[in-house]
mmCIF file of C-alpha atoms in Angstrom:
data_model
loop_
_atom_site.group_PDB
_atom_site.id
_atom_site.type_symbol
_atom_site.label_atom_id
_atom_site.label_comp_id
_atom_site.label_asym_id
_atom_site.label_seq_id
_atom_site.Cartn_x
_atom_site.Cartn_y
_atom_site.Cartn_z
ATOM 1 C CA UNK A 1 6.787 -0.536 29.272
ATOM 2 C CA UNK A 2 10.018 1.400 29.839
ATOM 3 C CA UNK A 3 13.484 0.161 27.445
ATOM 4 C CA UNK A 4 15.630 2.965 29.241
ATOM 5 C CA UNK A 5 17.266 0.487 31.803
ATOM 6 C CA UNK A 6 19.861 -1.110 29.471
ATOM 7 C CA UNK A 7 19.392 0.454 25.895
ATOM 8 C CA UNK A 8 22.339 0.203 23.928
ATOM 9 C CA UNK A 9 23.799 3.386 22.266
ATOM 10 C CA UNK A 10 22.604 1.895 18.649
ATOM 11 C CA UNK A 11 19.195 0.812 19.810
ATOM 12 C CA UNK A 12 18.486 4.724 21.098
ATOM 13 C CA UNK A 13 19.931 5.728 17.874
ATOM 14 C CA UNK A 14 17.700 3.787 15.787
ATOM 15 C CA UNK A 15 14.365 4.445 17.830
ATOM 16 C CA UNK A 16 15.317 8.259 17.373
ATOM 17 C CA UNK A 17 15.327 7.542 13.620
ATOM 18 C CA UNK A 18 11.970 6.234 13.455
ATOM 19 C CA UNK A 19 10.741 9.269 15.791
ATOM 20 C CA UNK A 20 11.805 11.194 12.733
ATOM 21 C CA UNK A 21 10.282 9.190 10.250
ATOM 22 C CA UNK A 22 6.778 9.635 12.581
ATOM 23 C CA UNK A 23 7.504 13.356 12.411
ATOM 24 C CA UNK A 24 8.405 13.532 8.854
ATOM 25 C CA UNK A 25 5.379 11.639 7.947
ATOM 26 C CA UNK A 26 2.746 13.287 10.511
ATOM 27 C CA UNK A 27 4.347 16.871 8.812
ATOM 28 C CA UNK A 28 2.628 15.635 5.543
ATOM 29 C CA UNK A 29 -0.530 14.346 6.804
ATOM 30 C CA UNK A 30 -1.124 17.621 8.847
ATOM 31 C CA UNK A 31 -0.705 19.514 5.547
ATOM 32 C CA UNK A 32 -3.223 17.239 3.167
ATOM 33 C CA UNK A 33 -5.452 17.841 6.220
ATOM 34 C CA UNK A 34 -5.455 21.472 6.117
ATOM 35 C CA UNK A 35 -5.008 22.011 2.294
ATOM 36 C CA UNK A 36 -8.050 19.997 1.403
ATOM 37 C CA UNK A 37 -10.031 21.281 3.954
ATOM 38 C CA UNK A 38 -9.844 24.844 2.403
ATOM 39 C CA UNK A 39 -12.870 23.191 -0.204
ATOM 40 C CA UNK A 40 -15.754 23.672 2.113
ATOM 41 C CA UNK A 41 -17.085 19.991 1.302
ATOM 42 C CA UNK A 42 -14.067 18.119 2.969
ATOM 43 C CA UNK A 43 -15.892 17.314 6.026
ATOM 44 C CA UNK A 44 -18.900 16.038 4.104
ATOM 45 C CA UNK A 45 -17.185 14.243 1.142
ATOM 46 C CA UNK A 46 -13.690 13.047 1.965
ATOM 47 C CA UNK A 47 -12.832 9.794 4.462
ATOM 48 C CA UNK A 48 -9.311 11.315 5.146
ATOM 49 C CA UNK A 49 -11.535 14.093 6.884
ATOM 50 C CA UNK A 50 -12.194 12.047 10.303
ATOM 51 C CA UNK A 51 -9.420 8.964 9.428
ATOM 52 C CA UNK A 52 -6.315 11.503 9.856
ATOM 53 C CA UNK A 53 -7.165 11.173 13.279
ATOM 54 C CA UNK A 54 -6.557 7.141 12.926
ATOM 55 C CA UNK A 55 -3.519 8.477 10.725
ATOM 56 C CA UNK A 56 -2.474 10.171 13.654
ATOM 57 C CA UNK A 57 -2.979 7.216 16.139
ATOM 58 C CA UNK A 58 -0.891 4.786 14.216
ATOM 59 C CA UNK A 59 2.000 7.261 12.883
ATOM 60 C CA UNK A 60 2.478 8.609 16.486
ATOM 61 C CA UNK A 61 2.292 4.345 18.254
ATOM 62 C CA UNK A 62 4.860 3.255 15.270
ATOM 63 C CA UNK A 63 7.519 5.415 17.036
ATOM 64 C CA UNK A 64 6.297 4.283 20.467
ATOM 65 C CA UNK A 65 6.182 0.531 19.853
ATOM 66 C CA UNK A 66 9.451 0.180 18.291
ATOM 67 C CA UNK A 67 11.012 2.572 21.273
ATOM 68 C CA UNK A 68 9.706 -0.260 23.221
ATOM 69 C CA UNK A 69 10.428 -3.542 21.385
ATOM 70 C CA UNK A 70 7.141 -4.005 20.205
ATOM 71 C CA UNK A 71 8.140 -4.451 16.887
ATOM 72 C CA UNK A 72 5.658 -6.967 15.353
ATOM 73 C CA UNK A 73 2.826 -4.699 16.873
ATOM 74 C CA UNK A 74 4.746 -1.605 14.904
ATOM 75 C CA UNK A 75 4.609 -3.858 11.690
ATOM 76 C CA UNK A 76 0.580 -4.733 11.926
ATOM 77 C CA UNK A 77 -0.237 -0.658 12.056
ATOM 78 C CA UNK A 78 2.170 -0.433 9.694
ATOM 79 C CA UNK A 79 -0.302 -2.637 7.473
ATOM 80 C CA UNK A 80 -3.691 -0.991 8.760
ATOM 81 C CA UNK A 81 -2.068 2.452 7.232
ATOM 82 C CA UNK A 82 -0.939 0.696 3.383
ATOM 83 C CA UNK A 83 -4.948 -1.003 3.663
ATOM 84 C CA UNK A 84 -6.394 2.446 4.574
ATOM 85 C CA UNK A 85 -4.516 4.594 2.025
ATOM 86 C CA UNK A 86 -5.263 2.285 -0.944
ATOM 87 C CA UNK A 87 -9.352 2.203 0.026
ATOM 88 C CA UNK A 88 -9.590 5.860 0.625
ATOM 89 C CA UNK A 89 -7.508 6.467 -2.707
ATOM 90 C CA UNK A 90 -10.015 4.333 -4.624
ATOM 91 C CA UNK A 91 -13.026 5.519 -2.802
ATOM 92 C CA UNK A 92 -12.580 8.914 -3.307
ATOM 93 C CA UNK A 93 -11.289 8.355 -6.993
ATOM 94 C CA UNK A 94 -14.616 6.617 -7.922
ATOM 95 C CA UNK A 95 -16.928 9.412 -6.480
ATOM 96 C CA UNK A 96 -14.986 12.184 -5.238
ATOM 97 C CA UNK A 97 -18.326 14.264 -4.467
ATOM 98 C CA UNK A 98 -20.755 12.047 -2.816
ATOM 99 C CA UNK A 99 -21.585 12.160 0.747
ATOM 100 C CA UNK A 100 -19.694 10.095 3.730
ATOM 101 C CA UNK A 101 -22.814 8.376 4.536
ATOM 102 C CA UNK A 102 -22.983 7.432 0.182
ATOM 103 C CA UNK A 103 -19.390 6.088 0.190
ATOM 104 C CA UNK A 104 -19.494 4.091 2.946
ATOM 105 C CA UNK A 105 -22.788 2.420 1.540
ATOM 106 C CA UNK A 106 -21.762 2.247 -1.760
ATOM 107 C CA UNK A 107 -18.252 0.774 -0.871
ATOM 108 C CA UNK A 108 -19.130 -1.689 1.975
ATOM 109 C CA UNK A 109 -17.975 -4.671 -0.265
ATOM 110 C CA UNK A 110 -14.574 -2.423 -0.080
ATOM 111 C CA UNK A 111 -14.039 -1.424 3.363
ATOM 112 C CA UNK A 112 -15.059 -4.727 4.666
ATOM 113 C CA UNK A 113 -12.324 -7.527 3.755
ATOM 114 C CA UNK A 114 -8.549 -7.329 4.447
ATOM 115 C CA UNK A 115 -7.940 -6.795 0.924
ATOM 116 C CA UNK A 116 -6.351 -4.274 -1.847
ATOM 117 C CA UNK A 117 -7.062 -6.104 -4.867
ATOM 118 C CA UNK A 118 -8.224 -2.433 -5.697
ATOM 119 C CA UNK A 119 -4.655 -1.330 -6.071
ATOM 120 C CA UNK A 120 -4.981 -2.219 -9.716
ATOM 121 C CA UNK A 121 -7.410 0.361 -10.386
ATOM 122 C CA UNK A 122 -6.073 3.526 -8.935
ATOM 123 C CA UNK A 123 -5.338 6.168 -11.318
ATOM 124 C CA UNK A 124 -1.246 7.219 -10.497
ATOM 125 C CA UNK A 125 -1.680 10.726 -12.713
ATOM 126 C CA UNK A 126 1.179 11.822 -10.523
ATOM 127 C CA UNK A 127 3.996 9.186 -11.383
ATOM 128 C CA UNK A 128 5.185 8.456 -14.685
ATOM 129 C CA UNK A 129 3.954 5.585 -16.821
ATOM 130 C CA UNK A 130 6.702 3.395 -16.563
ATOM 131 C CA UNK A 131 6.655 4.059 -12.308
ATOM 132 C CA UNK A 132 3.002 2.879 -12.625
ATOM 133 C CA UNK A 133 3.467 -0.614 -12.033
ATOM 134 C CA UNK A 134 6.382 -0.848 -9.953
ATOM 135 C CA UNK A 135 4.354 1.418 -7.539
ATOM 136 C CA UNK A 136 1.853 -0.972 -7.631
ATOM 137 C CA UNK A 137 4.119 -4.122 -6.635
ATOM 138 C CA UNK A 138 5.731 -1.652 -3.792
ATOM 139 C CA UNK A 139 2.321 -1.423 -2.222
ATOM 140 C CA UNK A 140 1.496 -5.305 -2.866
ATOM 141 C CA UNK A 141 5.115 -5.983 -1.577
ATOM 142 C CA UNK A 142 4.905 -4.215 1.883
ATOM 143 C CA UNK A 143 1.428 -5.166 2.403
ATOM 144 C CA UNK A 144 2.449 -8.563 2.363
ATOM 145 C CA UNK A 145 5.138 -8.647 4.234
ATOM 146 C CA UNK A 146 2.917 -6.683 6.853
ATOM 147 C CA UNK A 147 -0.130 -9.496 6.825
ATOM 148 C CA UNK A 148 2.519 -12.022 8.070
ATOM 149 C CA UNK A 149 2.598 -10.478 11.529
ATOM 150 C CA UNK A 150 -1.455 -9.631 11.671
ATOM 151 C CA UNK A 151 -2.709 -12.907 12.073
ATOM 152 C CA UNK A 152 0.092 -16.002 13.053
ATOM 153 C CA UNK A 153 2.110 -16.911 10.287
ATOM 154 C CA UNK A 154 4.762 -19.809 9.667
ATOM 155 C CA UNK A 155 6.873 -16.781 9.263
ATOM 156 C CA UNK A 156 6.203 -15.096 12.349
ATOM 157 C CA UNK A 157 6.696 -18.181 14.501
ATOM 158 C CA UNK A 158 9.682 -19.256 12.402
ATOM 159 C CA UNK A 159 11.414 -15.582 13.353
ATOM 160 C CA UNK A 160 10.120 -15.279 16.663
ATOM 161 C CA UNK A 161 12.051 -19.021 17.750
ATOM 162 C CA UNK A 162 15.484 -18.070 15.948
ATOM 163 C CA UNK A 163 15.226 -14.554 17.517
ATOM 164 C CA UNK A 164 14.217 -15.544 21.027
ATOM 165 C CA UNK A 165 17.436 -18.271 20.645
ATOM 166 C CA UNK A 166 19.226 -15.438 19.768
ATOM 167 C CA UNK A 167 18.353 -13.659 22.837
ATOM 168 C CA UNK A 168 16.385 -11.122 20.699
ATOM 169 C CA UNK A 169 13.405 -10.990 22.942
ATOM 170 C CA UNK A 170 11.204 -7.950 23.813
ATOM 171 C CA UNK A 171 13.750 -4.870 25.034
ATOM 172 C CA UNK A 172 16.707 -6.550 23.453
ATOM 173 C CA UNK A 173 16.526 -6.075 19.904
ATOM 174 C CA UNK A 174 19.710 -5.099 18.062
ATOM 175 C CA UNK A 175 20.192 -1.698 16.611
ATOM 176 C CA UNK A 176 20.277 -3.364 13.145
ATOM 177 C CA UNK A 177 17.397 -4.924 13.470
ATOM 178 C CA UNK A 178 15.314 -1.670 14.248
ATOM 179 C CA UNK A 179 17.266 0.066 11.217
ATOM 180 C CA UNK A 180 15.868 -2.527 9.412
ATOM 181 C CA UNK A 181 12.556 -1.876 10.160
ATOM 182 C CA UNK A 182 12.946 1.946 9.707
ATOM 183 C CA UNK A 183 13.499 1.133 6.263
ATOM 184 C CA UNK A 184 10.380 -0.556 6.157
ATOM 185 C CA UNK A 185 8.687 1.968 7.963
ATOM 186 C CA UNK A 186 10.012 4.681 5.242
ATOM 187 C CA UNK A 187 8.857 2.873 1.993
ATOM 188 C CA UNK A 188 5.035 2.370 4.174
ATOM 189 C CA UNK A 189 5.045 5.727 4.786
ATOM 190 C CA UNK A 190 6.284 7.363 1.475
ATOM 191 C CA UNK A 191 3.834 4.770 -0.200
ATOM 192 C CA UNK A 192 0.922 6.126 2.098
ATOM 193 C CA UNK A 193 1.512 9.607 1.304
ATOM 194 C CA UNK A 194 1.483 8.646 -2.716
ATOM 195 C CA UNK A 195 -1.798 7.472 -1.915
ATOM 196 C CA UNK A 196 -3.109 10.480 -0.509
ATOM 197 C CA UNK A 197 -1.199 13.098 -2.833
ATOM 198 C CA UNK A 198 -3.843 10.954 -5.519
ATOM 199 C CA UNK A 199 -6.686 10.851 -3.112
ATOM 200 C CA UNK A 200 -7.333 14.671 -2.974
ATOM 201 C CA UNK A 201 -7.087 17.399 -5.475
ATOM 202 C CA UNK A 202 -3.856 17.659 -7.735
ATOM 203 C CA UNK A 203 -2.869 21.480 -6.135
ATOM 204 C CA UNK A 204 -2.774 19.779 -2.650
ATOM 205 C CA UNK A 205 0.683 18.156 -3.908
ATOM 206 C CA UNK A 206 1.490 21.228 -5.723
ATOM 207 C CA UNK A 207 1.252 23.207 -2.624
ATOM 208 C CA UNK A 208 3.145 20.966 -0.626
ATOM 209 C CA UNK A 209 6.434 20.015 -2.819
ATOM 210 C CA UNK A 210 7.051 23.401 -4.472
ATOM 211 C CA UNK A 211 8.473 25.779 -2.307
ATOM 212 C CA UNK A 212 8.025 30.046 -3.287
ATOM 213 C CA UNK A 213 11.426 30.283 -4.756
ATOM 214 C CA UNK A 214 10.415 26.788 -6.750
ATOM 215 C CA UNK A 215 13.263 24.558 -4.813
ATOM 216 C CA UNK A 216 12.595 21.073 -3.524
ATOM 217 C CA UNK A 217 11.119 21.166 -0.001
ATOM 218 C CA UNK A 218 13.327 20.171 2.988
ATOM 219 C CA UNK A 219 11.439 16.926 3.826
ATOM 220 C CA UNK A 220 12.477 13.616 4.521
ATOM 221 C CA UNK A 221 10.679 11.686 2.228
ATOM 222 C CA UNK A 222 12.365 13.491 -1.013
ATOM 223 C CA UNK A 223 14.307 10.558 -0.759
ATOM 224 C CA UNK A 224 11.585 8.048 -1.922
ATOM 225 C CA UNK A 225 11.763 7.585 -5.806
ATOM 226 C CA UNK A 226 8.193 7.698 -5.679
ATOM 227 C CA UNK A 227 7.850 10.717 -3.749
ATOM 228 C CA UNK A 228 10.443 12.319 -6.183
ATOM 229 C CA UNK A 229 8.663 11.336 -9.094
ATOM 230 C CA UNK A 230 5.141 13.223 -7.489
ATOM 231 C CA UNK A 231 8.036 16.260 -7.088
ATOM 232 C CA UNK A 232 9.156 16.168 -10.897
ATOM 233 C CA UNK A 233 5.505 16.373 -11.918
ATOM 234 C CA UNK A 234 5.374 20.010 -10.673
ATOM 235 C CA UNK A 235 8.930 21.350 -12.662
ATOM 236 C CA UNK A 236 6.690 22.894 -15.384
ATOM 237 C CA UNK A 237 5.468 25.230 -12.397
ATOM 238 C CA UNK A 238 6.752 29.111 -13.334
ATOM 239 C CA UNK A 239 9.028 29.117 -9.977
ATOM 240 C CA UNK A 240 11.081 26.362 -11.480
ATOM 241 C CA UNK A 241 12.078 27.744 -14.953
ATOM 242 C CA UNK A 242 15.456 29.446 -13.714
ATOM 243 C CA UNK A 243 16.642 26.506 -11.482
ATOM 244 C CA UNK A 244 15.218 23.641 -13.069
ATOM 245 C CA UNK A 245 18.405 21.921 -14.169
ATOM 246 C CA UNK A 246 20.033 22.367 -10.355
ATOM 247 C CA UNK A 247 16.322 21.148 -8.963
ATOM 248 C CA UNK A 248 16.841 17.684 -11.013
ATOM 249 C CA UNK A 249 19.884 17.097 -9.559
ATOM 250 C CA UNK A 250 19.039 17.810 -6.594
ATOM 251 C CA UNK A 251 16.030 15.755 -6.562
ATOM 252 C CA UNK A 252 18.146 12.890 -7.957
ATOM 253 C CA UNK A 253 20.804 12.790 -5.589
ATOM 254 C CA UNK A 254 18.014 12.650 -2.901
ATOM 255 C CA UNK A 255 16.858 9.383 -3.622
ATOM 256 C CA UNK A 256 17.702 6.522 -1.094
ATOM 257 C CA UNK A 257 14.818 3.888 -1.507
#
């Protein structure tokens, strides 16, 4: 399905923002990939080892779909990656070093229902104490509002007659209303990648946030609080020391969501 007939100016605008967002969050993925692979057990031991390729799939068809107007489809990968991020995070938490084959015999009662009641018992070592829990309603939040589109909802019908009134249908969404799921999009991603970051080994983040000179890396998703708080648990790193009052403000000033 083609949207270039017609787009409006905003609408192109918008869908080019969540091509970024894709990018942005792909950019991070690609680099967990590669940093945890350099332990020569990844491929044996960790999920995210073969799932970055459904990573992949659904970061690369979020930018797609909402070029297209497929919006509620955007919103129902949108869910599968939140689901996936929390089970691999706990999986690999609870036994880091056992076999693919192991985890996904020892976790069937996990990966089977549509479910992150599991959420509860992640270990956040990379956010602060008092970010715990309101990390933890963030994921429960968007994963919520992401189940109404997966099966039908009373929602989904309700917003689907007052938008097809409005003449909202399929190629004729309005530029706000793809902004608004851009923000949406953001917090999924910037939650996934929290996930992750605690999935794998704590030099993976280390690696990725701290740039040689010590300053904040030119990325997107700095402006997540959450993501900023996974930043400001690498200042005691040596290549911070002599900037590390200009790298909190710049970290702060960052944040957008």
């Amino acid at each position: 399905m083609s949207k270039k007939l017609g787009i409006s100016v905003e609408q192109e605008q918008a869908a080019s923002h969540t091509a970024v967002l894709s990018r942005e969050y792909l950019r991070a993925l690609q680099f967990i990939s590669f940093d945890t692979s350099r332990d020569p057990e990844f491929r044996r031991t960790h999920l995210f080892s073969y799932l970055f390729q459904d990573y992949l799939q659904s970061s690369l068809s979020i930018a797609a779909l909402i070029k297209d107007g497929l919006i509620n489809v955007a919103r129902r990968e949108l869910r599968f990656l939140l689901e996936a991020s929390v089970k691999i995070c706990y999986i690999q938490q609870s036994n880091y070093t056992s076999t693919i084959d192991e985890k996904l015999s020892e976790f069937e009662s996990v990966l089977g229902p549509a479910s992150i009641t599991m959420k509860r018992k992640l270990a956040l070592d990379l956010l602060p104490e008092e970010e715990k829990l309101l990390f933890r309603d963030e994921i429960g939040r968007l994963y919520g509002d992401a189940s109404h589109y997966v099966h039908l909802s009373q929602q989904q019908i309700s917003e689907r007659i007052a938008f097809t009134e409005q003449g909202r249908t399929v190629g004729y969404e309005s530029g706000d209303d793809i902004n608004f799921l851009n923000s949406i999009v953001a917090r999924v991603f910037a939650a996934s990648l929290v996930l992750l970051f605690h999935a794998t080994p704590a030099h993976v983040a280390g690696d990725f946030f701290v740039e040689s000179d010590g300053k904040i890396i030119d990325w997107y998703f700095t402006k997540s609080r959450f993501i900023a708080c996974i930043d400001s648990a690498f200042d005691y790193k040596f290549e911070r020391q002599k900037s590390l009052e200009a790298i909190r403000a710049t970290r702060a000033s960052r944040i957008e969501f």
